[in-house]
Tab-separated table of C-alpha atoms in Angstrom:
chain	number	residue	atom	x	y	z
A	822	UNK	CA	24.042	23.923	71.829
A	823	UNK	CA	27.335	24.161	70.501
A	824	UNK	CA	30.048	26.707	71.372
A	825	UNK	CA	29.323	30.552	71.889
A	826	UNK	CA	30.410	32.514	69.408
A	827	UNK	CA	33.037	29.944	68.043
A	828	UNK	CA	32.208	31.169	64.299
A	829	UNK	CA	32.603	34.467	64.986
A	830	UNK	CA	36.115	33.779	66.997
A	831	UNK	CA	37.573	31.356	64.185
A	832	UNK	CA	36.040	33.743	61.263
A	833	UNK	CA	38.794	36.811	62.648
A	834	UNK	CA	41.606	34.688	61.543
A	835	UNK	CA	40.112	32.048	59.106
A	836	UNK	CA	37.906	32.002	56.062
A	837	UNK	CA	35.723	28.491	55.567
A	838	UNK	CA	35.919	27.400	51.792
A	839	UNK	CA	32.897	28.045	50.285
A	840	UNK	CA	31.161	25.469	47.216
A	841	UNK	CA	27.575	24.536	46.312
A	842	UNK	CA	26.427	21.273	46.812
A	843	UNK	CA	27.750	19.890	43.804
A	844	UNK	CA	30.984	19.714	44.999
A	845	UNK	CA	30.092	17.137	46.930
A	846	UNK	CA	28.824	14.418	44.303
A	847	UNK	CA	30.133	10.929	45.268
A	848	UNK	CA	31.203	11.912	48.736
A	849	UNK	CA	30.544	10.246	52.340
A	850	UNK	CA	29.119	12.268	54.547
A	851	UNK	CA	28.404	11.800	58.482
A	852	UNK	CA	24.871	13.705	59.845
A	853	UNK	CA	23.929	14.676	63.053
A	854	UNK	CA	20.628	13.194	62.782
A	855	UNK	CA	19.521	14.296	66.363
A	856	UNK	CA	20.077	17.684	65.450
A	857	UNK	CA	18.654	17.674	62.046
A	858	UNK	CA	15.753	16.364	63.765
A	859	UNK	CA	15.127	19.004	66.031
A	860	UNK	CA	15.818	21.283	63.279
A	861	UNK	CA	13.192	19.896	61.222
A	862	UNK	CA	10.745	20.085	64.285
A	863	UNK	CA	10.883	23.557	65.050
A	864	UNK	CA	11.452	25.088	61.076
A	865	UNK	CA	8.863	26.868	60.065
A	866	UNK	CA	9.305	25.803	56.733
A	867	UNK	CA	8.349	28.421	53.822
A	868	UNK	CA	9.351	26.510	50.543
A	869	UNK	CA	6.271	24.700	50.369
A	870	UNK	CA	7.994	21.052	50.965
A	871	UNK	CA	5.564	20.085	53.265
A	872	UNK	CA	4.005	17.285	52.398
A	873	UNK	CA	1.091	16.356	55.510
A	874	UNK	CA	-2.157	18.109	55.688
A	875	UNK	CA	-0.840	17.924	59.214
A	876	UNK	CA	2.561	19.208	58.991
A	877	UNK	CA	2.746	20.806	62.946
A	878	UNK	CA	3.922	16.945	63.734
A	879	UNK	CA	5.528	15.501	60.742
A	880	UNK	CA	8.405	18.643	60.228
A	881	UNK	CA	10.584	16.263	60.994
A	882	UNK	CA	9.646	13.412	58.339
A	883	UNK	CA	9.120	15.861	55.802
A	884	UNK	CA	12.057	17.171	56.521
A	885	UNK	CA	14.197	14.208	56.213
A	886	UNK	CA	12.345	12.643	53.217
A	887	UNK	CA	13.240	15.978	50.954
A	888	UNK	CA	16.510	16.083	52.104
A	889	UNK	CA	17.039	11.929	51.537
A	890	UNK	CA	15.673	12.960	47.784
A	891	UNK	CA	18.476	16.089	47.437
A	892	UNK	CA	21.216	13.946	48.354
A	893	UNK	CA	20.664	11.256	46.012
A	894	UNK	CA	20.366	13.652	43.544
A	895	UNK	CA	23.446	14.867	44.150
A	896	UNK	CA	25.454	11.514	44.506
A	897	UNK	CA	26.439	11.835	48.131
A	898	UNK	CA	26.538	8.918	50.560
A	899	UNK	CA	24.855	9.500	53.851
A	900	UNK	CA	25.336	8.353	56.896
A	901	UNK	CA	22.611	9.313	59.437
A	902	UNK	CA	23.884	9.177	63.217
A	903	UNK	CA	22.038	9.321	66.007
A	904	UNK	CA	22.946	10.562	70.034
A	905	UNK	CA	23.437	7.636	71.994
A	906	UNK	CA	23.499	7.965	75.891
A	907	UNK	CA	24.970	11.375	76.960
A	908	UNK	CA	27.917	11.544	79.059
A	909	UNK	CA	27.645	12.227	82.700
A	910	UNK	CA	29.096	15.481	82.496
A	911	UNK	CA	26.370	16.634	80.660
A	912	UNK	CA	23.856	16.234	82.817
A	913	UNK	CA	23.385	19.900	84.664
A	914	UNK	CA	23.298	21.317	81.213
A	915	UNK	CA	20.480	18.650	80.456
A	916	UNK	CA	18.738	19.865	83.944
A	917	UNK	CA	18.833	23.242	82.829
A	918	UNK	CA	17.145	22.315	79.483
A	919	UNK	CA	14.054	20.439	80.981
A	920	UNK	CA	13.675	23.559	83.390
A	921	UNK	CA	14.027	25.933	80.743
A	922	UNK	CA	11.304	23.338	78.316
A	923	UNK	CA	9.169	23.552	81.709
A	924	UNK	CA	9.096	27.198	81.889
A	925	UNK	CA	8.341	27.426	77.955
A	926	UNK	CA	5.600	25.443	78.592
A	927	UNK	CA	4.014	26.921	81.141
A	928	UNK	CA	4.362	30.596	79.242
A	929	UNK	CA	2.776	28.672	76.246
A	930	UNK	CA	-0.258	27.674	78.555
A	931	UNK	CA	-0.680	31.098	79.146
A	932	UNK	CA	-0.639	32.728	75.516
A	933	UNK	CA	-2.733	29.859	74.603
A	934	UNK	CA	-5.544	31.151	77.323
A	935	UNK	CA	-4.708	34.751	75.658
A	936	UNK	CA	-4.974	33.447	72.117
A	937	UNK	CA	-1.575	35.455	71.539
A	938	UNK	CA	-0.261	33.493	68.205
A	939	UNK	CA	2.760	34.864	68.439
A	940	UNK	CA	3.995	34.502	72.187
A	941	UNK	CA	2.578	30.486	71.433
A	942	UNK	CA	4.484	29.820	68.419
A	943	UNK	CA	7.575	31.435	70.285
A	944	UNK	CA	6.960	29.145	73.448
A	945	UNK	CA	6.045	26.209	70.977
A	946	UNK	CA	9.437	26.083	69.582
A	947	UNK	CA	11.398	26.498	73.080
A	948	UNK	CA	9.461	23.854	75.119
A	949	UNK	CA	10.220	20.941	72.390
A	950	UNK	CA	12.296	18.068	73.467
A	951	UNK	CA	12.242	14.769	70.862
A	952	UNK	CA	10.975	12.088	71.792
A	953	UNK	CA	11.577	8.243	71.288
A	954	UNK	CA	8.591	9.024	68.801
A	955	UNK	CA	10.469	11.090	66.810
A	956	UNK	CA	13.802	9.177	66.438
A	957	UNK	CA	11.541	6.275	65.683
A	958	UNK	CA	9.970	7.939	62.697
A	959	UNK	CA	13.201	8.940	61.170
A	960	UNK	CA	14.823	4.979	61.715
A	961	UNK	CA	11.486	3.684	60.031
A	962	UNK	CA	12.167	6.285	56.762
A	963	UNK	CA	15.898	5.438	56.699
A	964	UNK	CA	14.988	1.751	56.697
A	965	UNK	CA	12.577	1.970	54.202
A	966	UNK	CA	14.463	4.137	52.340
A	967	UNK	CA	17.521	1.949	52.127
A	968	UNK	CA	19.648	4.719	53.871
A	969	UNK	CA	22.130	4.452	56.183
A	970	UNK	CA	22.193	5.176	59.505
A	971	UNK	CA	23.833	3.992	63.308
A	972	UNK	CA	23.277	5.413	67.060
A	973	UNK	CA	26.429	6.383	68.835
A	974	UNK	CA	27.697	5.259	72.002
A	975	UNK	CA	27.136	8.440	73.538
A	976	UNK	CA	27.009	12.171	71.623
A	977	UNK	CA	26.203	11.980	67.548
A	978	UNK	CA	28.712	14.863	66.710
A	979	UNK	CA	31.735	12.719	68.335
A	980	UNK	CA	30.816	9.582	66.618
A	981	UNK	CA	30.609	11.479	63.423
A	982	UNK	CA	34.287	13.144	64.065
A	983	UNK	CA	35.359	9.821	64.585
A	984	UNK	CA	33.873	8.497	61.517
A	985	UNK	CA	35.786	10.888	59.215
A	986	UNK	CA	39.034	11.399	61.403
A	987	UNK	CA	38.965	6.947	60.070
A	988	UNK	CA	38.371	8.075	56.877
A	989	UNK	CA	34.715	5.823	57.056
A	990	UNK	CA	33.403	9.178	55.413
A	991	UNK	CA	34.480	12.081	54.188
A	992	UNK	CA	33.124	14.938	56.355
A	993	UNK	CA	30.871	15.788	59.157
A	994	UNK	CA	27.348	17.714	58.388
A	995	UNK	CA	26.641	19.886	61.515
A	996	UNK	CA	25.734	22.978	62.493
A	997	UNK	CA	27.461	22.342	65.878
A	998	UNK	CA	31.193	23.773	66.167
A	999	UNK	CA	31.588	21.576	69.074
A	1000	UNK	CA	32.592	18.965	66.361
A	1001	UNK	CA	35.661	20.376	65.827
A	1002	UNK	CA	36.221	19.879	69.718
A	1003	UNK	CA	35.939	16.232	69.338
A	1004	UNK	CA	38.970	16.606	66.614
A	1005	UNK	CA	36.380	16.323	63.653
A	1006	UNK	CA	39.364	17.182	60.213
A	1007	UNK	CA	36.284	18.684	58.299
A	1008	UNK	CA	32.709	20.060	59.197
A	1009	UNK	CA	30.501	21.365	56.678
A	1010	UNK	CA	27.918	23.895	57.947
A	1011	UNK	CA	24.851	25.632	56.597
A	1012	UNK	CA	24.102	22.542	53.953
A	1013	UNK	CA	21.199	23.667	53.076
A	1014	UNK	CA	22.193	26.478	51.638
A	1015	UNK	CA	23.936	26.855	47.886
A	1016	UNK	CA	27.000	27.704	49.282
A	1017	UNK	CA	28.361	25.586	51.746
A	1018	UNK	CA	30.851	26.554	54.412
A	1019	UNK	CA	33.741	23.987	54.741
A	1020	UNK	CA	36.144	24.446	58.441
A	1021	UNK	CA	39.050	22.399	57.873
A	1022	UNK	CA	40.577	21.739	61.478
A	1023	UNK	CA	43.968	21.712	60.509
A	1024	UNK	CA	43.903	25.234	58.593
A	1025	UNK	CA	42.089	26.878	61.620
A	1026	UNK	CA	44.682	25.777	64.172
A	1027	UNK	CA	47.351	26.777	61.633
A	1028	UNK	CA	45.484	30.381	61.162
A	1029	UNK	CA	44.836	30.837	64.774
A	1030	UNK	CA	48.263	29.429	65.389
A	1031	UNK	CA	46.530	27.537	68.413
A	1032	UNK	CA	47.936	24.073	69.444
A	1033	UNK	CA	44.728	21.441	69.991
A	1034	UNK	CA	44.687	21.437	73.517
A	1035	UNK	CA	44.860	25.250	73.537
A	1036	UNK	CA	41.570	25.291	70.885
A	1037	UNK	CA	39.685	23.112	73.310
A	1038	UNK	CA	40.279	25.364	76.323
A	1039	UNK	CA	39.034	28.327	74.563
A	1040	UNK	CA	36.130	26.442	73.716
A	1041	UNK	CA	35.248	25.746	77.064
A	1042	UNK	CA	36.207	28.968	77.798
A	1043	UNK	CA	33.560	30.308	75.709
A	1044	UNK	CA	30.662	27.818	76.881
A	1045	UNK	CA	29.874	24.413	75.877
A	1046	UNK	CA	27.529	22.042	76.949
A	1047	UNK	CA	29.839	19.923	79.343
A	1048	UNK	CA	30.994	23.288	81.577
A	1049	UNK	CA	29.765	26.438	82.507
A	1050	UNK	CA	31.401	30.304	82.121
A	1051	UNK	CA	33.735	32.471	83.905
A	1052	UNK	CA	32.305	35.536	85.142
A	1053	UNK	CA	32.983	38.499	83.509
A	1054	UNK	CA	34.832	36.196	80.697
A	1055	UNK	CA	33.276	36.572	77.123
A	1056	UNK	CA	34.724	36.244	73.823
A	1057	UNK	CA	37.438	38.494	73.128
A	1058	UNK	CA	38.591	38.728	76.894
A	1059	UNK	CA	38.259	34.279	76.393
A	1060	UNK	CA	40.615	34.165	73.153
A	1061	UNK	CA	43.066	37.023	74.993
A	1062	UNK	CA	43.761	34.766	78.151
A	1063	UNK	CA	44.442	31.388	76.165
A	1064	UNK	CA	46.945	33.772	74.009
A	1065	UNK	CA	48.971	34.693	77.483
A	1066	UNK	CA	48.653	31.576	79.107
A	1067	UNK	CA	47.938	28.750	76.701
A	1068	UNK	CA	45.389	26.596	79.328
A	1069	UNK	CA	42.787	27.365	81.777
A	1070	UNK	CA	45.062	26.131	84.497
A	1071	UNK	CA	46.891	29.132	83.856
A	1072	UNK	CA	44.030	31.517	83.600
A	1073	UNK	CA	42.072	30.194	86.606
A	1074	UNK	CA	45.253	30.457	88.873
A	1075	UNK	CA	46.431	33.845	87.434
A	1076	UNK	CA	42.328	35.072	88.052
A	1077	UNK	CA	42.685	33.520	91.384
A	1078	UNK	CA	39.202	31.788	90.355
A	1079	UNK	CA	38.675	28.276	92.708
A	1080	UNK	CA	35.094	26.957	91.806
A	1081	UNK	CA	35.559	26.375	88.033
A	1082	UNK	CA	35.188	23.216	86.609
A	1083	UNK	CA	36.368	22.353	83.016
A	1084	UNK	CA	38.698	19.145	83.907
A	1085	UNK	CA	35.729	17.022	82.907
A	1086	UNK	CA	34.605	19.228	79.954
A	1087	UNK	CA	38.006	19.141	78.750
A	1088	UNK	CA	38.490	15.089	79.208
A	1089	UNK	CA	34.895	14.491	77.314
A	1090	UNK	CA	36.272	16.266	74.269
A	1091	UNK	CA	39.704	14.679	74.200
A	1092	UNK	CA	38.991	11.249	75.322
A	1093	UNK	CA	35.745	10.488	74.333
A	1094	UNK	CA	36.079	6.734	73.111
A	1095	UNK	CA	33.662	5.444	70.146
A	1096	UNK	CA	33.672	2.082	68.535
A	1097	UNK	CA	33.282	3.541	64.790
A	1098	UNK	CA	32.835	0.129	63.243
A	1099	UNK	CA	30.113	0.944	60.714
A	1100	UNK	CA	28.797	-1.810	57.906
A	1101	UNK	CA	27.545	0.996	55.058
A	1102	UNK	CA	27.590	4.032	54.252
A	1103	UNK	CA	24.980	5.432	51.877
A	1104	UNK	CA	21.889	4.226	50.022
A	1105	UNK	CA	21.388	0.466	49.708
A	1106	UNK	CA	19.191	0.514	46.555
A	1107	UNK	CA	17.926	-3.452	47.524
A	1108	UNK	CA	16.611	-2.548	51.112
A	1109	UNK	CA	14.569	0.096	49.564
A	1110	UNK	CA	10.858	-0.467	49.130
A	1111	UNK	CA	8.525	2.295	47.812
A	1112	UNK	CA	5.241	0.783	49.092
A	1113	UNK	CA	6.601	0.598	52.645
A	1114	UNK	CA	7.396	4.474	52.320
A	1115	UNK	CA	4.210	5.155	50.855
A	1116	UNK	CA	2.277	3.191	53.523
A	1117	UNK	CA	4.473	4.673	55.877
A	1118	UNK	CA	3.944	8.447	54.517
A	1119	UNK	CA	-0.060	7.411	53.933
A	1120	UNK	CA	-0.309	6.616	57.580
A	1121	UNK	CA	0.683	10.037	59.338
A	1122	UNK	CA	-1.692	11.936	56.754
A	1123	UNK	CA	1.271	12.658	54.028
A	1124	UNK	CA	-0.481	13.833	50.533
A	1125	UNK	CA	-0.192	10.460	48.473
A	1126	UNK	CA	0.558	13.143	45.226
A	1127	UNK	CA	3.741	14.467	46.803
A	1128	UNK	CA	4.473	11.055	47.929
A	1129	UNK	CA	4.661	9.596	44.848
A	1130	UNK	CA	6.233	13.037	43.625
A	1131	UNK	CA	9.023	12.434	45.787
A	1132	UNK	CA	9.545	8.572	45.191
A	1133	UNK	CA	9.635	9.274	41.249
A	1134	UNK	CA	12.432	11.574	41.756
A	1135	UNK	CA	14.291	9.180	44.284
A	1136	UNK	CA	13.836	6.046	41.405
A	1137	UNK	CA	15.466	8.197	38.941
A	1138	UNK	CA	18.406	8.178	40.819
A	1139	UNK	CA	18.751	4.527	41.503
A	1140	UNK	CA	17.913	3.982	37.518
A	1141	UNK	CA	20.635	7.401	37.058
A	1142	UNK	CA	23.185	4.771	39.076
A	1143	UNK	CA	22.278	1.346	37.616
A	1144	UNK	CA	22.751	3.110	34.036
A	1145	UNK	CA	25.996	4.449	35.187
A	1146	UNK	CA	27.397	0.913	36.412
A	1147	UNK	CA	26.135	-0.586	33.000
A	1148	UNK	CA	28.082	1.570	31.298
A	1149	UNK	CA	31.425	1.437	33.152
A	1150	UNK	CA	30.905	-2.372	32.672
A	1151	UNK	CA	30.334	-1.805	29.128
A	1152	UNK	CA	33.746	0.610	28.940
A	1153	UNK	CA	36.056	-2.342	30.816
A	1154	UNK	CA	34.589	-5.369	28.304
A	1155	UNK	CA	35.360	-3.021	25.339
A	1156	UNK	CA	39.104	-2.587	26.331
């Protein structure tokens, strides 16, 4: 879920650095796989990338498979990372979820029975939930793929922030602000795009002239996953009361409020622990094997064309690196 209206509270006082994709050749970079997933399962994807006659219930593999191709064709090094476990904290958020999948479905049922297209593909999207099926699917790409990947201890975006706060990689690809919660230095957002928006943690605490602890308190102040809202408390009225009294301990006793609860919330973003220990990051060009992805593709109905479409352009890169490596060799021996 992320934070409410974090971008538009950080974009009044700071201005993400924006570069296409390019600017990222050669670079590490930590995904939320879990949420690229469910991003992939609900797009409605209008580029024509799909590549199943089926594609209702292979979004996600599609999905991953083009974007596995665009980043070797850049030169970045992924790192794919996957939630783990979530934290106890988050578990009334989770409850609301499932209710909230339950009633989609049930609304679904019922514009189904109406034939209403619309109403279904609206319910269709809000009563997903992935499934050990789907995180599956993605592991058995990646591994045939020779990409890297690793499931967290507990939430993907904190692992990630971890990663690149130990300089393992470079930056964190998310869509989720929360990231910079967890103390993530850099998060790249809408990568998709041409232009990429980069949030530097540092510059946005120095533009906002917020201390960490003070960030993380409006956060929860503006609703996260781990804690709920104030009543009567949205964004501006949020950002105002951290300004005058720099925590919610302040806030809550000035309000007089007795029945919030952000002590948790605010421990899960500053102490969340994460062994970070990771053996690769990037594309291991001898675990790949293209008949394993075609097989793969072949067996959940993928068009064998684009298959092999895709794989060509993937084997360029590898043969784009090897010719690279012979040539630096060639450039030392000639010295």
């Amino acid at each position: 879920m992320g934070i409410h209206n974090l971008t538009k509270v950080i974009k009044k006082y700071y201005r993400p650095a924006e570069h296409p994709l390019s600017f990222y050749r050669t670079k590490k970079m930590a995904f939320d796989a879990s949420l690229l997933t469910y991003q992939y399962l609900v797009a409605i994807r209008s580029d024509g990338a799909q590549l199943a006659h089926n594609s209702s219930s292979t979004s996600h593999i599609s999905g991953f498979f083009y974007k596995i191709i665009n980043l070797a064709e850049i030169g970045i090094k992924p790192l794919f990372v996957f939630d783990g476990k979530p934290p106890q904290v988050k578990s009334e958020e989770i409850a609301r979820r499932n209710e909230r999948r339950k009633d989609a479905a049930e609304k679904y049922s019922e514009a189904e029975e109406q034939m209403d297209k619309v109403k279904m593909e609206k319910y269709d999207k809000r009563k997903l939930k992935i499934g050990k099926e789907h995180t599956d699917d993605i592991k058995s790409l990646l591994d045939a793929m020779g990409v890297a990947y690793t499931i967290s201890e507990n939430e993907a975006e904190a692992f990630c922030a971890a990663l690149c706060r130990k300089g393992i990689v470079d930056y964190v690809c998310t869509e989720d602000m929360d990231a910079l919660c967890f103390r993530a230095p850099v998060l790249l957002k809408n990568f998709v795009k041409d232009s990429v928006a980069e949030y530097r943690l540092d510059e946005i605490l120095r533009d906002m002239k917020l201390e960490f602890d003070e960030f993380v308190d409006l956060c929860i102040l503006l609703g996260c996953d781990y804690a709920g809202t104030i009543k009567g408390i949205g964004p501006m009225k949020a950002e105002t009361l951290i300004r005058k009294h720099r925590s919610i301990e302040n806030i809550v006793k000035e309000l007089q409020v007795t029945d919030y609860e952000y002590e948790k919330a605010r421990e899960t973003f500053l102490n969340m622990k994460n062994n970070v220990e990771v053996g690769f990051v990037g594309i291991d060009w001898q675990k790949y094997d293209r008949n394993k992805v075609f097989e793969f593709l072949k067996e959940k109905n993928f068009d064998e064309r684009r298959i092999n479409n895709g794989l060509d352009r993937y084997e360029k890169c590898r043969n784009k690196k090897e010719q690279s490596r012979l040539s630096d060799m060639f450039k030392k021996k000639s010295k």
